[in-house]
Tab-separated table of C-alpha atoms in Angstrom:
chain	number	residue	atom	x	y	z
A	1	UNK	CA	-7.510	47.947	55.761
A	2	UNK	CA	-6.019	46.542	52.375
A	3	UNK	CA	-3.239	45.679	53.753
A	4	UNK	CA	-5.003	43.699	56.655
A	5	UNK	CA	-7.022	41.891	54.351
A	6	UNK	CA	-4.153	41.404	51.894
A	7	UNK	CA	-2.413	39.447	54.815
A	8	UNK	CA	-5.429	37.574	56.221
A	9	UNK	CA	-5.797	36.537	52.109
A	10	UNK	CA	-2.025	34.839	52.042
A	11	UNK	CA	-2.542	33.435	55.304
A	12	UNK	CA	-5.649	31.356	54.171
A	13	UNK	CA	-3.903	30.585	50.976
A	14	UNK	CA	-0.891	29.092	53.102
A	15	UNK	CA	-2.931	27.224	55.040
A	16	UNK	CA	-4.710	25.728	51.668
A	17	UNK	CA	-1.841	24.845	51.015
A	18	UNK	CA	-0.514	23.363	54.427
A	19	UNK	CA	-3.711	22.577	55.769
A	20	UNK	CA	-1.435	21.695	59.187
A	21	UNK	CA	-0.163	25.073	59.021
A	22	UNK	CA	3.213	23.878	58.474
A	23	UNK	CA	5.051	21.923	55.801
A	24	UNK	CA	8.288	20.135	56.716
A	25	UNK	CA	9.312	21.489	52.756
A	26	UNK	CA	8.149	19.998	48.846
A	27	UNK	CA	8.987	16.377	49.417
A	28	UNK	CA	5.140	15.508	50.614
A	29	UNK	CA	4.011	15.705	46.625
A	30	UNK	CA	7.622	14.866	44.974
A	31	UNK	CA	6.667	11.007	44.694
A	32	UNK	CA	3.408	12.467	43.048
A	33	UNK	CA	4.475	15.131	40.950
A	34	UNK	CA	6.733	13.381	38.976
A	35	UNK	CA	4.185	11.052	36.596
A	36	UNK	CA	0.153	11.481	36.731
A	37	UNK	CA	-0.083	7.706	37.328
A	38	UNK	CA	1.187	7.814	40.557
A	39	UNK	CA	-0.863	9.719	42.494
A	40	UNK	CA	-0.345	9.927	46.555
A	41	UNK	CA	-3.204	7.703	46.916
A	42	UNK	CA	-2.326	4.575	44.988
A	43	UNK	CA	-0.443	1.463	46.806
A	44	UNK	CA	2.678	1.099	44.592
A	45	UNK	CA	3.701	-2.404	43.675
A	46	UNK	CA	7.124	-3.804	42.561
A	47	UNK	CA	10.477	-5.375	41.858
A	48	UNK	CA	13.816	-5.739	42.960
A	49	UNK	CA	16.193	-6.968	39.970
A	50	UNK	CA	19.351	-5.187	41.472
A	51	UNK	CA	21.303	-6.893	38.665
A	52	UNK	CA	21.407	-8.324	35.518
A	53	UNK	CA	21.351	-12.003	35.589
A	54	UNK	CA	24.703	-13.292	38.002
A	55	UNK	CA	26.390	-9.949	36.999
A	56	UNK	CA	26.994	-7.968	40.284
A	57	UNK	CA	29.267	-5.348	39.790
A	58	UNK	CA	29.485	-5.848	36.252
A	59	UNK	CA	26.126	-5.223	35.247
A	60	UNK	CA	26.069	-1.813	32.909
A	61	UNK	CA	29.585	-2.857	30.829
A	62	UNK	CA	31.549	-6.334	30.281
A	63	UNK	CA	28.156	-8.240	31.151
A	64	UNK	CA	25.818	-5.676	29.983
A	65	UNK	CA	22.667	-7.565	28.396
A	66	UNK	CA	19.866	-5.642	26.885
A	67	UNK	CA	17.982	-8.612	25.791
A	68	UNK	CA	17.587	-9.140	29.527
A	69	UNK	CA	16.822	-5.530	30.219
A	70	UNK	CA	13.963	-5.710	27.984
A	71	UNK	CA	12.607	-9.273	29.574
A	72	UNK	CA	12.652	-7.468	33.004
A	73	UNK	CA	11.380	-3.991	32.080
A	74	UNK	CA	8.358	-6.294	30.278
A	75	UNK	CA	8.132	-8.451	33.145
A	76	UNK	CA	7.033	-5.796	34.966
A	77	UNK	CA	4.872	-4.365	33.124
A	78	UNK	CA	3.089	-7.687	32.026
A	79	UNK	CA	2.343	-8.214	35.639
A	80	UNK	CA	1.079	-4.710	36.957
A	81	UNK	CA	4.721	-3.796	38.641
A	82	UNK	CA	4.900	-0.066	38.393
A	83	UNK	CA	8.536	0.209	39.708
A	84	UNK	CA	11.668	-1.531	39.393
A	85	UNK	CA	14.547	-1.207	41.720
A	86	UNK	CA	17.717	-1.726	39.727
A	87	UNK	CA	21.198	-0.647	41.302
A	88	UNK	CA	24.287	1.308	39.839
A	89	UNK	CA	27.485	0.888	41.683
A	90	UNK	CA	27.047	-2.050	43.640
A	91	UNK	CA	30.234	-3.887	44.401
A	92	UNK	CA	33.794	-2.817	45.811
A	93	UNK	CA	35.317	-1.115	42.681
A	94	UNK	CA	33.085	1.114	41.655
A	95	UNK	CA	31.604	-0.486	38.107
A	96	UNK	CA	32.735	1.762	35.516
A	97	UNK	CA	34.436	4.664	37.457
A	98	UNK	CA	37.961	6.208	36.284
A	99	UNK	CA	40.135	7.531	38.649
A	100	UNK	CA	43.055	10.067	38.729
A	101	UNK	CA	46.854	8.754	39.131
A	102	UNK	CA	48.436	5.326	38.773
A	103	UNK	CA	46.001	2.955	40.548
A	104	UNK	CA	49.382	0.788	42.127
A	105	UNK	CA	50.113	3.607	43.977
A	106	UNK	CA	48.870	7.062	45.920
A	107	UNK	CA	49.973	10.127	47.816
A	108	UNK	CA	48.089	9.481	50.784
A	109	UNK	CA	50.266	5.864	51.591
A	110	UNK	CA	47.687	3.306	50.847
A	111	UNK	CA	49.413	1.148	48.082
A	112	UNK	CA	46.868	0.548	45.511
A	113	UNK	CA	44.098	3.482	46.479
A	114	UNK	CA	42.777	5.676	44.007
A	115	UNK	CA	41.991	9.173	44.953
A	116	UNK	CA	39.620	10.622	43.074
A	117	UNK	CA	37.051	9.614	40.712
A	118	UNK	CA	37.246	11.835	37.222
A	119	UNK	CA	34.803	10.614	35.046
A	120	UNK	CA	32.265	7.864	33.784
A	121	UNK	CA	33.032	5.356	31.258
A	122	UNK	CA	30.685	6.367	28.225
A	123	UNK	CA	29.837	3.119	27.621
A	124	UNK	CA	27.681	2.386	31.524
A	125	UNK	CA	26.490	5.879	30.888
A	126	UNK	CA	24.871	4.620	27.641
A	127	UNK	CA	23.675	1.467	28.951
A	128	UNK	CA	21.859	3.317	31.782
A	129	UNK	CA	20.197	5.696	29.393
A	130	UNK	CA	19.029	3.247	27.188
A	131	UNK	CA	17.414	1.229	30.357
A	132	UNK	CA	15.552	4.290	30.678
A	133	UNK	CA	14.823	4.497	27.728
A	134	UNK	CA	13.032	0.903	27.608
A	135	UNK	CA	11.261	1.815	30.809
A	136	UNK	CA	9.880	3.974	29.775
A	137	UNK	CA	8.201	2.719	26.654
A	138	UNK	CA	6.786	0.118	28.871
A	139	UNK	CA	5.414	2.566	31.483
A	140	UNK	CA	8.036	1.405	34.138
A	141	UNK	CA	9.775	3.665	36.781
A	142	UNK	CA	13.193	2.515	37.838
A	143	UNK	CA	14.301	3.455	41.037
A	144	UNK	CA	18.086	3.938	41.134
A	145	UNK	CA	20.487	3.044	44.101
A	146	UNK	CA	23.646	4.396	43.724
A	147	UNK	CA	25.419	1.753	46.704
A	148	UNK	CA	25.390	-1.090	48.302
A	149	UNK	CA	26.221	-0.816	52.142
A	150	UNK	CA	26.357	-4.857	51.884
A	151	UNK	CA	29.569	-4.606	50.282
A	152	UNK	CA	31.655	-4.853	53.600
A	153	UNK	CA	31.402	-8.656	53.805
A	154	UNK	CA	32.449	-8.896	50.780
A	155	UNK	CA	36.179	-10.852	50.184
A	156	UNK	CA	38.576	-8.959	47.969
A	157	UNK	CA	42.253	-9.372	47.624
A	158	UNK	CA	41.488	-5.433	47.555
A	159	UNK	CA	39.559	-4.756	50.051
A	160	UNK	CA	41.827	-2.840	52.096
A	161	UNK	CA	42.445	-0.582	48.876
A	162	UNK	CA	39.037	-0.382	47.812
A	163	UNK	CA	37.516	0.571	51.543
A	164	UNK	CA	39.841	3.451	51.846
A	165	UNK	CA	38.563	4.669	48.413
A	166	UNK	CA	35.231	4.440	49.561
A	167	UNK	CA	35.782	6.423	52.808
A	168	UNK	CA	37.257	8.973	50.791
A	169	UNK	CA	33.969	9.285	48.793
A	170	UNK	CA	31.657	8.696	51.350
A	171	UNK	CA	33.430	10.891	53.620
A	172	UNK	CA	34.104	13.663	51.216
A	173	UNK	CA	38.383	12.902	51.365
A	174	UNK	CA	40.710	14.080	49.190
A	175	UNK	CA	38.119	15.440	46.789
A	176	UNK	CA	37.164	11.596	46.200
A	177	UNK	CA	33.317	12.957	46.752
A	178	UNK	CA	33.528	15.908	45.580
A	179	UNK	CA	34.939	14.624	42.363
A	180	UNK	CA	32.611	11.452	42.146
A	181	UNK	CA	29.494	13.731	42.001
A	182	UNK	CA	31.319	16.349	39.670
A	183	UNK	CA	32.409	13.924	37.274
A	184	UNK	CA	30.185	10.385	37.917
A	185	UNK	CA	27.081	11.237	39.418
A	186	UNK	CA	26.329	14.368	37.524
A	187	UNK	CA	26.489	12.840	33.963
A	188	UNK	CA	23.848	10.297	35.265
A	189	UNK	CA	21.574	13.248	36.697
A	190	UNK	CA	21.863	14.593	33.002
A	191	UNK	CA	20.368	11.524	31.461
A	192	UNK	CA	17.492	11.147	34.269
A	193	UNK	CA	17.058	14.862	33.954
A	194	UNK	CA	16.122	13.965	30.044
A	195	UNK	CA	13.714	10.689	30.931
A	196	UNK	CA	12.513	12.469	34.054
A	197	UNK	CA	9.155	10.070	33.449
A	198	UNK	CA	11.421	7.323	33.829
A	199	UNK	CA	12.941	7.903	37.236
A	200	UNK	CA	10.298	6.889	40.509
A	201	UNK	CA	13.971	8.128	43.156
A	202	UNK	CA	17.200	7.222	44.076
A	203	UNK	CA	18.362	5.573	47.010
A	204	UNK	CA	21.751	6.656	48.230
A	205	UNK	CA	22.456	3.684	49.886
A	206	UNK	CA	21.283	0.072	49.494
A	207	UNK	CA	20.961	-0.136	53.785
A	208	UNK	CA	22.659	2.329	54.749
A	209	UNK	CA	22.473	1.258	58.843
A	210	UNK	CA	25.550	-1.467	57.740
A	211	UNK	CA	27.749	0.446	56.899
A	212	UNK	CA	27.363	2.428	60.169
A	213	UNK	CA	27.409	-0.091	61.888
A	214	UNK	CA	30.884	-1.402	60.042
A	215	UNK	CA	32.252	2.332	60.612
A	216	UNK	CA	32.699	2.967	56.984
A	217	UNK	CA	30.953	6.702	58.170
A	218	UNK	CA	32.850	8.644	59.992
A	219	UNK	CA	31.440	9.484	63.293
A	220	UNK	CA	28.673	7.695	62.943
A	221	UNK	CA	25.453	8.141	61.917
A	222	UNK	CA	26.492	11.893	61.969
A	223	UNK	CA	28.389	11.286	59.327
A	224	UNK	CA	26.030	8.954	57.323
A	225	UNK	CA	23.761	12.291	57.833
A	226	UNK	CA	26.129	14.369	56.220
A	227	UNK	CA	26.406	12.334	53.515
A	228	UNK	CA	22.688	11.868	53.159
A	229	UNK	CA	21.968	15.784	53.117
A	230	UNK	CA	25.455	16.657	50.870
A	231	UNK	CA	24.142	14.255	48.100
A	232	UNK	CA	20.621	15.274	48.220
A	233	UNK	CA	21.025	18.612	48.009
A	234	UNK	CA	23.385	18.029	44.942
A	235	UNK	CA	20.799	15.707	42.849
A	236	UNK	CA	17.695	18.559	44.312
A	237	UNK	CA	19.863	21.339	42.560
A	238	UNK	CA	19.764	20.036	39.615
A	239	UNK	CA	16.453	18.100	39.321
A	240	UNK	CA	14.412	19.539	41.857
A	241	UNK	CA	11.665	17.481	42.184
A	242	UNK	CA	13.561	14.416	42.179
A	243	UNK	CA	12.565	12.442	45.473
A	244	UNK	CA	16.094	11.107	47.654
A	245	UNK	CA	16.535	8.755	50.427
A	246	UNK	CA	18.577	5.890	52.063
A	247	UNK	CA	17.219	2.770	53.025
A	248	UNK	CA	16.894	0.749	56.346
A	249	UNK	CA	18.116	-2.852	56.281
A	250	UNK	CA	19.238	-5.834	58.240
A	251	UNK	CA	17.472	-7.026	61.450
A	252	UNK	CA	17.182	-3.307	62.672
A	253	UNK	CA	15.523	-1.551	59.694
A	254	UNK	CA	12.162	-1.050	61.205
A	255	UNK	CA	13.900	0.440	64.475
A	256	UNK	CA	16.449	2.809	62.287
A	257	UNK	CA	13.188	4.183	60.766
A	258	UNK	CA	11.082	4.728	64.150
A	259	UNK	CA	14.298	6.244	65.993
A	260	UNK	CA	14.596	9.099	63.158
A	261	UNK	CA	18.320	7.751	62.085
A	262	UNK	CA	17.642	9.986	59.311
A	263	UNK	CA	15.196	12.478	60.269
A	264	UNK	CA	11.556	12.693	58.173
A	265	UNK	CA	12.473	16.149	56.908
A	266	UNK	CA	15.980	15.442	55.890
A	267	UNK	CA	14.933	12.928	53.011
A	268	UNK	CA	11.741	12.962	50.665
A	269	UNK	CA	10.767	9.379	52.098
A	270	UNK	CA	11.657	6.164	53.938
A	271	UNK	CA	12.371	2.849	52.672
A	272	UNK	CA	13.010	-0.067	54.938
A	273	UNK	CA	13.755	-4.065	54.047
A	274	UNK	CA	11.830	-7.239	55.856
A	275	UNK	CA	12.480	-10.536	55.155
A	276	UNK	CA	10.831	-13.365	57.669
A	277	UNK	CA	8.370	-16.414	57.538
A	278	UNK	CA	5.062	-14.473	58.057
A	279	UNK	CA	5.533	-12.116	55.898
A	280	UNK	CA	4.443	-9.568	59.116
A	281	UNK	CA	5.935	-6.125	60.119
A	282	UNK	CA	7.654	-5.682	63.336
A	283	UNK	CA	5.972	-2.995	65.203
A	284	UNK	CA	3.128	-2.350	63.277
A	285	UNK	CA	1.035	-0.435	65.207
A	286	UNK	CA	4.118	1.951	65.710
A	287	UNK	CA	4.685	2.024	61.747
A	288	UNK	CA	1.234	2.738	61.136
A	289	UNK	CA	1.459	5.664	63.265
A	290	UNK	CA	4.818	7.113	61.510
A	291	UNK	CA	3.074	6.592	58.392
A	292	UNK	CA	-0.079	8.576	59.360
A	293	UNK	CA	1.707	11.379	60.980
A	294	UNK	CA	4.508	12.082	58.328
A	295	UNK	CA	4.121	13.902	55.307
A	296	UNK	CA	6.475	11.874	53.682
A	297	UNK	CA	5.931	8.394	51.764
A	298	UNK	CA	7.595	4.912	53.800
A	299	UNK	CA	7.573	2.173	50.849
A	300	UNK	CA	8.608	-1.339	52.168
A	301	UNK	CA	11.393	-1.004	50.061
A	302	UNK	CA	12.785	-4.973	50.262
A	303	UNK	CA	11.188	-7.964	51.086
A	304	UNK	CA	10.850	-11.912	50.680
A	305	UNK	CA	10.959	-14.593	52.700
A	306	UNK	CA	13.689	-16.199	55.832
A	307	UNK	CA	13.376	-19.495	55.377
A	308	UNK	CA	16.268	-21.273	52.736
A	309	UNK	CA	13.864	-23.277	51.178
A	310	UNK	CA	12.364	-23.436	47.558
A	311	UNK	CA	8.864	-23.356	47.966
A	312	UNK	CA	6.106	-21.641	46.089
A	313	UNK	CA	3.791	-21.848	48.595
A	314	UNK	CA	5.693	-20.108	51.339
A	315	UNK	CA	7.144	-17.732	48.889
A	316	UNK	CA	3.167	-17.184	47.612
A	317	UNK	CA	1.936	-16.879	51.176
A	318	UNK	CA	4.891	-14.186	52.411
A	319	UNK	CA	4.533	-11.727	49.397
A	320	UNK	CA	0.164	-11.382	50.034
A	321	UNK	CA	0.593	-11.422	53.544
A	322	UNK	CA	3.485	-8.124	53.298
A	323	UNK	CA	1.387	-6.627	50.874
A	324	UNK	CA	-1.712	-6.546	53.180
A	325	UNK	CA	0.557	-5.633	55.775
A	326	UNK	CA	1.953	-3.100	53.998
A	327	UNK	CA	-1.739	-1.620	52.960
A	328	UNK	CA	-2.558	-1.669	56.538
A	329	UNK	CA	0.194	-0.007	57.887
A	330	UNK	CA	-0.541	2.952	55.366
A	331	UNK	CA	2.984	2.527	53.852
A	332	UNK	CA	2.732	3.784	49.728
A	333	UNK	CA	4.297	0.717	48.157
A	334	UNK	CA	6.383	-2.700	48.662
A	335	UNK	CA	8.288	-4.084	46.211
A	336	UNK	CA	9.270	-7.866	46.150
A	337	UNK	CA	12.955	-9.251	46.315
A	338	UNK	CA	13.925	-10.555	43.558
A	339	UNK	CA	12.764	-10.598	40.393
A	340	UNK	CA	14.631	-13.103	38.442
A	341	UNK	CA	17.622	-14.690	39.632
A	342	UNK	CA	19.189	-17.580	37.667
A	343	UNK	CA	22.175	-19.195	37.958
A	344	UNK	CA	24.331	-22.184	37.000
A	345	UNK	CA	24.483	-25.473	39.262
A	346	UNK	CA	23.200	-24.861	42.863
A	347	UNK	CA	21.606	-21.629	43.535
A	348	UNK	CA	21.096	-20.822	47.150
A	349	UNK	CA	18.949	-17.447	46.244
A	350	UNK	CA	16.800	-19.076	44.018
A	351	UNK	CA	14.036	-19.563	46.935
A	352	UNK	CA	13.818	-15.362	45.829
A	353	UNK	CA	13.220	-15.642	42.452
A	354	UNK	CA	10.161	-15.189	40.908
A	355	UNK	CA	10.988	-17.078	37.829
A	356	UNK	CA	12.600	-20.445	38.044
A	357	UNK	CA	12.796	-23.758	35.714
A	358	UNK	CA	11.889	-21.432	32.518
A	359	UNK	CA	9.030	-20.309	34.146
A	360	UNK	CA	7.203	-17.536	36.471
A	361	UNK	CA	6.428	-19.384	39.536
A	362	UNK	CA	2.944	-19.204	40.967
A	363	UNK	CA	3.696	-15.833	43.337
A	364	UNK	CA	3.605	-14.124	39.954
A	365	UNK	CA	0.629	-14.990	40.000
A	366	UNK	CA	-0.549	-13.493	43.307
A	367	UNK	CA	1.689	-10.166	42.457
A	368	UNK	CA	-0.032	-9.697	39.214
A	369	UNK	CA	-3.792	-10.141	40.975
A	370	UNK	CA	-2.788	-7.593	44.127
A	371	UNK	CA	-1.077	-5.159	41.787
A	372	UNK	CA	-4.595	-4.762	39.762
A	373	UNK	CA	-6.956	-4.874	43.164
């Protein structure tokens, strides 16, 4: 009879617990967990910097700028952003990476291809922590991508070189990914582990669905799978509740995320990228439905406007309209592209930009009123 009623006790306990009866595993809470001010019912508003300034691929050494760093981090919080989406390796050569051998030449026959990555220049590692460390006086979270799938249109002289390097790592060749999260990715994962507070997730992959589609994965999505799970499981081991995912992008985003390309209890949440005139989600009604029946978060991860033009209304008009889309569609955040993007002479992003002429244009204003509603 004890032991009856000792069973019936932990089956009502699991069910308090999974009140479906069953839990896909610990991701529902991770994006919860981590700080009290994000709890799973709060709409999460943000920003994409990406980069400092102009400096793609050069942001966290040559062209680091903390002056900047601080302007952005307090940009945020000034204007009721909770999370800001900055980016780590983005660009063909791997900012900041050291490889093994003499980079004119390797054993596998590729002139020019490094094999395998062996450590972190001390100082990006610095610079990173010490973003952190800003955010987190200011009450920001940065969410971390570690690539950017985008980087196959990209013109190199390299490009050959530097594709095969990234196959190696992405494919886990030669040790290349093996030895990138040995000796690049797990010094980073040491200084999130110590500003934990300052860390909302990382995202594997900037749009990951290019780079299948460009066959930088072998077989497939299988592989882009494999990669997903292998790198997830190494970051979980070490910071366990740290939430990690790959993001949808491109004109097929929204159907990547409805088809399970990477299945619901494979990552700890979805994040997929819009950009048109109306500011509207393609297939709502079936988003709203994924977003009601998973137990993970789906954060609209990207978004802005089509159109080429600078113009504060439209760019106004397409961030409140995919925030109220968002909110309607039950998704758990959206977080604007791009947060300040200057450059010299003509700037055909600029239309992005939230800050332009030495100013915050008006949709700052409109962010900072639906951020506090």
């Amino acid at each position: 009879m004890k032991q009856t009623l000792l069973i019936l006790f932990l089956f009502v306990m699991a069910l308090s617990l999974c009140p479906r009866g069953l839990c896909q595993d610990d991701s529902v809470t991770l994006l919860s967990q981590w700080s009290p001010k994000l709890t799973s019912n709060s709409f999460l508003t943000g920003f994409n910097q990406a980069w400092l300034r102009n400096h793609y691929g050069s942001q966290w050494t040559r062209n680091w700028d903390e002056a900047e760093a601080r302007r952005m981090i307090e940009a945020c919080s000034d204007n009721g952003a909770k999370v800001l989406r900055m980016w780590l390796f983005e660009g063909l050569s791997f900012e900041g990476v050291e490889w093994d051998g003499d980079p004119s030449k390797s054993a596998y026959g590729y002139s020019g291809t490094r094999t395998r990555p062996t450590s972190l220049s001390a100082e990006k590692l610095a610079n990173i922590e010490r973003f952190l460390v800003l955010a987190k006086e200011k009450d920001v979270a940065v969410y971390l991508t570690f690539f950017d799938a985008n980087i196959y249109s990209q013109n190199n002289p390299a490009k050959t070189q530097r594709k095969n390097e990234w196959w190696n790592v992405l494919n886990d060749k030669y040790g290349a990914g093996t030895g990138f999260r040995a000796n690049v990715l797990l010094p980073i994962l040491q200084v999130c582990q110590r500003h934990r507070e300052a860390v909302f997730a990382v995202d594997l992959v900037n749009e990951i669905n290019a780079l299948v589609k460009k066959d930088w994965f072998e077989n497939g999505w299988a592989g882009a799978r494999l990669f997903v799970s292998r790198w997830r499981n190494f970051i979980r081991g070490l910071i366990a509740d740290m939430p990690v995912s790959a993001s949808f992008g491109h004109h097929d985003a929204v159907d990547c995320m409805l088809d399970s390309r990477l299945r619901a209890d494979a990552v700890d949440f979805y994040d997929f990228h819009l950009y048109n005139n109306r500011g509207s989600i393609p297939d709502d009604d079936d988003v709203k439905e994924l977003a009601e029946r998973l137990e993970i978060p789906i954060y609209l991860g990207e978004f802005g406007q089509k159109s080429k033009a600078f113009d504060d209304a439209l760019q106004s008009r397409v961030l409140r309209n995919f925030i109220n889309a968002s909110k309607e569609c039950g998704l758990a955040g959206a977080f604007a592209w791009r947060l300040s993007d200057i450059r010299r002479g003509h700037n055909p992003e600029a239309r992005f930009s939230f800050e332009a002429f030495g100013r915050w244009r008006p949709a700052m204003e409109v962010f900072r009123t639906l951020s506090t509603q």
